[in-house]
mmCIF file of C-alpha atoms in Angstrom:
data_model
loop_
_atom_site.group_PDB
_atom_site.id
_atom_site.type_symbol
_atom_site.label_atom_id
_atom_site.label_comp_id
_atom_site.label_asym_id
_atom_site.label_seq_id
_atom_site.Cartn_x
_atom_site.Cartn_y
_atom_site.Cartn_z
ATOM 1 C CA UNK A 961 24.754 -46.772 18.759
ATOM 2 C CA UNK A 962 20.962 -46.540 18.592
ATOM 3 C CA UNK A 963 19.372 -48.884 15.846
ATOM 4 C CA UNK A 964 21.372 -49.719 12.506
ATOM 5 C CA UNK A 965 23.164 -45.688 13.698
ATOM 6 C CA UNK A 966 25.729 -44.299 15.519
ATOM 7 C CA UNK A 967 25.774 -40.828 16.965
ATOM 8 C CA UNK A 968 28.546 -38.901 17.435
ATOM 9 C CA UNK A 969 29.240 -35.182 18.246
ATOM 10 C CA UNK A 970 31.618 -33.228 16.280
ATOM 11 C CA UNK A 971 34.921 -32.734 17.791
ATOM 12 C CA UNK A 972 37.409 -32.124 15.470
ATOM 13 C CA UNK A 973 37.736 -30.130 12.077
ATOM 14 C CA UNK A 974 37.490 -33.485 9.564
ATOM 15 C CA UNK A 975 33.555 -34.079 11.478
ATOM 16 C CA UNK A 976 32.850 -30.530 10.881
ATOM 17 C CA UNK A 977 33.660 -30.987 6.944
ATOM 18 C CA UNK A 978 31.466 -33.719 6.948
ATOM 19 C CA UNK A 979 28.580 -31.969 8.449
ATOM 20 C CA UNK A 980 29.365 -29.191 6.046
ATOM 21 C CA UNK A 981 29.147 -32.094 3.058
ATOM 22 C CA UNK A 982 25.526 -33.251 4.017
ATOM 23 C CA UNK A 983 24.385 -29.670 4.762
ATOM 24 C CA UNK A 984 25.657 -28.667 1.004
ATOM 25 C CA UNK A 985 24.044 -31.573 -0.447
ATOM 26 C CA UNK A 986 20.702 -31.167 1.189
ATOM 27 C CA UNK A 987 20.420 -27.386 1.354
ATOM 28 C CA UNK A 988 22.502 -25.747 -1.130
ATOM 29 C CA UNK A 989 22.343 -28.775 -4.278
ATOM 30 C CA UNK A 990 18.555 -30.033 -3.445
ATOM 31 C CA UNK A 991 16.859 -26.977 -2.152
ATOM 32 C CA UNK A 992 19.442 -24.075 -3.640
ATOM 33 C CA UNK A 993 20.366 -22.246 -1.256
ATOM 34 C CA UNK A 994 23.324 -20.391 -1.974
ATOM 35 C CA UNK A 995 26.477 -21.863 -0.620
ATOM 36 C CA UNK A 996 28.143 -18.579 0.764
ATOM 37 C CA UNK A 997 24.882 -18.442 2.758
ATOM 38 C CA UNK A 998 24.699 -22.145 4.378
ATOM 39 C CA UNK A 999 27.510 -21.723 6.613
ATOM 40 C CA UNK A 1000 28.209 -18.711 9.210
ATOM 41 C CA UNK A 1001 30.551 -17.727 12.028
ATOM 42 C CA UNK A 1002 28.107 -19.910 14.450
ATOM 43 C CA UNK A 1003 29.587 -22.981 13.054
ATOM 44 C CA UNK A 1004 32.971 -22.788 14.177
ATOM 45 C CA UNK A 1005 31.795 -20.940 17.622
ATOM 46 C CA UNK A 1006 33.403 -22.674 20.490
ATOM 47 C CA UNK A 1007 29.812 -22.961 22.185
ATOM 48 C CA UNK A 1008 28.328 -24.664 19.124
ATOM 49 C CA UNK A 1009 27.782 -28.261 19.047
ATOM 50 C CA UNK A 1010 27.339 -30.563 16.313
ATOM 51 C CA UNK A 1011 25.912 -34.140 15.700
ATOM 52 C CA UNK A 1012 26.605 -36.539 13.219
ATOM 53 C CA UNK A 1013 24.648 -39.664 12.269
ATOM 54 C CA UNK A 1014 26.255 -42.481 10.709
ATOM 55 C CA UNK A 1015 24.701 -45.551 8.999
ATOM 56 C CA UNK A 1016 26.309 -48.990 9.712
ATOM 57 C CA UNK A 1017 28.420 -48.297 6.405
ATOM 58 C CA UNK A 1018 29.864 -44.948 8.222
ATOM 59 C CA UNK A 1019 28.277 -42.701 5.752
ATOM 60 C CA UNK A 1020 27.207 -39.295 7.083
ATOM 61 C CA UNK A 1021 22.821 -39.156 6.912
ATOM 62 C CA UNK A 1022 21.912 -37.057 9.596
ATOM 63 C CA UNK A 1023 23.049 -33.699 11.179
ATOM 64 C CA UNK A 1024 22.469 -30.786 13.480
ATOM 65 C CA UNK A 1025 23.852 -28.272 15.087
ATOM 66 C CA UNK A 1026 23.499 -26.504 18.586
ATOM 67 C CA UNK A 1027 23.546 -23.067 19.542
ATOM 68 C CA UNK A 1028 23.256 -21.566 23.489
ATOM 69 C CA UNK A 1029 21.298 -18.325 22.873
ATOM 70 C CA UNK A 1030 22.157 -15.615 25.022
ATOM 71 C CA UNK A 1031 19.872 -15.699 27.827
ATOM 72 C CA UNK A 1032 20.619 -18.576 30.346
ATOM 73 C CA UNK A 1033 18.142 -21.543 29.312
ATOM 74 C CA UNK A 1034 17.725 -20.569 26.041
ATOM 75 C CA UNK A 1035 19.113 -22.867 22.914
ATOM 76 C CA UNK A 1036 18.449 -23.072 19.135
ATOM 77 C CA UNK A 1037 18.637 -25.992 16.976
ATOM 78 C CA UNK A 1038 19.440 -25.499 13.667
ATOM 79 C CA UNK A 1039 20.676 -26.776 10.272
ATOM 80 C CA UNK A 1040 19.036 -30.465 10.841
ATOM 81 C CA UNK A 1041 20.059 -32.644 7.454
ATOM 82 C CA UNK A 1042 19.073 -35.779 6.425
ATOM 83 C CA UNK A 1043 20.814 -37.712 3.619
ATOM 84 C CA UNK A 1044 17.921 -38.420 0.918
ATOM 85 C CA UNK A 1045 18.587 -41.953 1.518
ATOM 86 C CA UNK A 1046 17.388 -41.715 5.117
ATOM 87 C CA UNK A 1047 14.373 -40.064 5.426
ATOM 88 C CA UNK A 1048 11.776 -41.751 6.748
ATOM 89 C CA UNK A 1049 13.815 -43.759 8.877
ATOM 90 C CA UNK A 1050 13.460 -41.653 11.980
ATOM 91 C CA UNK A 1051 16.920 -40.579 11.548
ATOM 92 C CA UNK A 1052 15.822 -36.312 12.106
ATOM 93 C CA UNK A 1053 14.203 -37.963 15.102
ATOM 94 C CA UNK A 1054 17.349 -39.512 16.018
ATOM 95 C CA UNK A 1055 18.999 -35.737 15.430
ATOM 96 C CA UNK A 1056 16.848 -33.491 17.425
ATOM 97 C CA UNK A 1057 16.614 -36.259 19.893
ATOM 98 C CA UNK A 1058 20.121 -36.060 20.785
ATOM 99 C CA UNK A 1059 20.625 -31.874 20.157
ATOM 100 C CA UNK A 1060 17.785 -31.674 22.892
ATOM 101 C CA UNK A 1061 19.527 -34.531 25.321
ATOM 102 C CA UNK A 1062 22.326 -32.683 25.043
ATOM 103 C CA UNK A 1063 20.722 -28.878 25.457
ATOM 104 C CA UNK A 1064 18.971 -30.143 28.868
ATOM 105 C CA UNK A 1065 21.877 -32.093 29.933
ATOM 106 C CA UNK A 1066 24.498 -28.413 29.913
ATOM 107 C CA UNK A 1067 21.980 -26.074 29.854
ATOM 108 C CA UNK A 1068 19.233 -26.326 32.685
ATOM 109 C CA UNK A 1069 21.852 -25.814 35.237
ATOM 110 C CA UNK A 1070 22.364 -22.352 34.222
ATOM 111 C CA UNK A 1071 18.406 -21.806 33.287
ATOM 112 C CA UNK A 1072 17.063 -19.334 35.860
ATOM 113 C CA UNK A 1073 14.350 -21.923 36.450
ATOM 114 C CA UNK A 1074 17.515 -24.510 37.108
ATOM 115 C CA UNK A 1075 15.172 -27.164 35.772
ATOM 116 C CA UNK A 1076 14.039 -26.615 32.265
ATOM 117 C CA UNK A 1077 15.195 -24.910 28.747
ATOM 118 C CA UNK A 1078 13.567 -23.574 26.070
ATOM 119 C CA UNK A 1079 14.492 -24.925 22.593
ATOM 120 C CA UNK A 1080 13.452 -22.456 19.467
ATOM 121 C CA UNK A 1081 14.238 -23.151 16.234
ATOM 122 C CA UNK A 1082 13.300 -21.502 12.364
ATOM 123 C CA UNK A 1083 11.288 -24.381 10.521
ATOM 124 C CA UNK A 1084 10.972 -25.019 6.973
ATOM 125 C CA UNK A 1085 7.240 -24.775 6.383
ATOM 126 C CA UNK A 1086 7.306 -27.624 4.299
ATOM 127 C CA UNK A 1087 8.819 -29.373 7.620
ATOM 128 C CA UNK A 1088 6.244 -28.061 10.239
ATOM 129 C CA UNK A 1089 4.766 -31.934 10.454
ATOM 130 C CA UNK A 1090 8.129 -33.551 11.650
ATOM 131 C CA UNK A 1091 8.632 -30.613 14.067
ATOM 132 C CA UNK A 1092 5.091 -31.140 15.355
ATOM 133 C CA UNK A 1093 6.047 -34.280 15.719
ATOM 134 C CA UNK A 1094 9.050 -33.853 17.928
ATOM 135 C CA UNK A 1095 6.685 -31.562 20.193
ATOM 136 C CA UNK A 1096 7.797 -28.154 18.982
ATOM 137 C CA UNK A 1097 4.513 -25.924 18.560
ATOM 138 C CA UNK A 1098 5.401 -23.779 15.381
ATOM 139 C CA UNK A 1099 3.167 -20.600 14.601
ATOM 140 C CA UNK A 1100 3.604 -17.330 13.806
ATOM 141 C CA UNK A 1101 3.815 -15.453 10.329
ATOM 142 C CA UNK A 1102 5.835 -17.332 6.952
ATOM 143 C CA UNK A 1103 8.763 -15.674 6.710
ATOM 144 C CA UNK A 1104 11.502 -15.984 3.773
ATOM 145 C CA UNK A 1105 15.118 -17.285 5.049
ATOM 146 C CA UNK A 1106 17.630 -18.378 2.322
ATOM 147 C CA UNK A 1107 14.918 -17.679 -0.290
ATOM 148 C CA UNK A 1108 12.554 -20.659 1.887
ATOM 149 C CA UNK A 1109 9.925 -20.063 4.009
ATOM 150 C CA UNK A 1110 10.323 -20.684 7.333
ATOM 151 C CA UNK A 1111 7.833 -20.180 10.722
ATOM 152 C CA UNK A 1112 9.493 -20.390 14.297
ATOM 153 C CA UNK A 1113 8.896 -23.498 16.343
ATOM 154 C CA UNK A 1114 9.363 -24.054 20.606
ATOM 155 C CA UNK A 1115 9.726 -26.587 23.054
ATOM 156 C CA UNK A 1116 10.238 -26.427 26.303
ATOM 157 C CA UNK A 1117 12.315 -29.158 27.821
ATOM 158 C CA UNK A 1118 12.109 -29.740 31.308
ATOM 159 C CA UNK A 1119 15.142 -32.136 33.271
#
């Protein structure tokens, strides 16, 4: 529990459909992107990890998922939702908080460095401030992803 949430990772089906709920509601019914194109083959991958936040009421408001790139050290973070309800409540804090806690804790082990791994992720341009703000330096040219544009965003993360 951290605050007035609880954090969870996914682990069975029924948490995946309710990642899938907030992800639709955010992406697909406020921003429109198409629903065919909001969730992919990486969901269900075996090496994909998920996190839920819940508020005290167990509602769903915050959620991300975790992908191990192919090169040892490397990880993406993608798909971070937050229920209009709780933004500005540090909740997408709370999310890539715990995605990166989790992608030093099984990842820098297999890093060649053994000690640190590099987090990328594709940021909504609107969204470049709260990515900043996590520490991610974003640059490089716009680019259009699900019709929004998007820039590419690092962090290194070092155990």
């Amino acid at each position: 529990m951290t605050g007035s949430y609880t954090v969870e990772r996914v682990a069975d089906a029924a948490g995946l459909e309710e990642a899938w709920a907030l992800r639709f509601a955010v992406f697909c019914d406020e921003q429109g992107v198409p629903r065919a194109e909001e969730i992919d083959a990486l969901d269900t991958d075996p090496s994909t990890s998920h996190v839920l936040v819940r508020a005290v009421d167990g509602t769903v408001v915050g959620t991300g998922r975790l992908l191990v790139d192919d090169t040892p050290g490397d990880v993406h973070i993608g798909r971070v939702a937050v229920a209009a309800r709780a933004r500005g409540t540090r909740v997408g804090a709370l999310v890539m908080d715990t995605l990166e806690q989790w992608a030093l804790a099984e990842n820098a082990a297999t890093a060649p460095t053994g000690s640190r791994v590099v987090v990328r992720l594709s940021a909504q341009t609107q969204a470049e401030g709260f990515y900043r703000r996590c520490g991610y330096e974003v640059e490089g040219p716009v680019y259009l992803d699900a019709g929004i544009d998007h820039r590419d965003g690092v962090k290194v993360l070092t155990a």
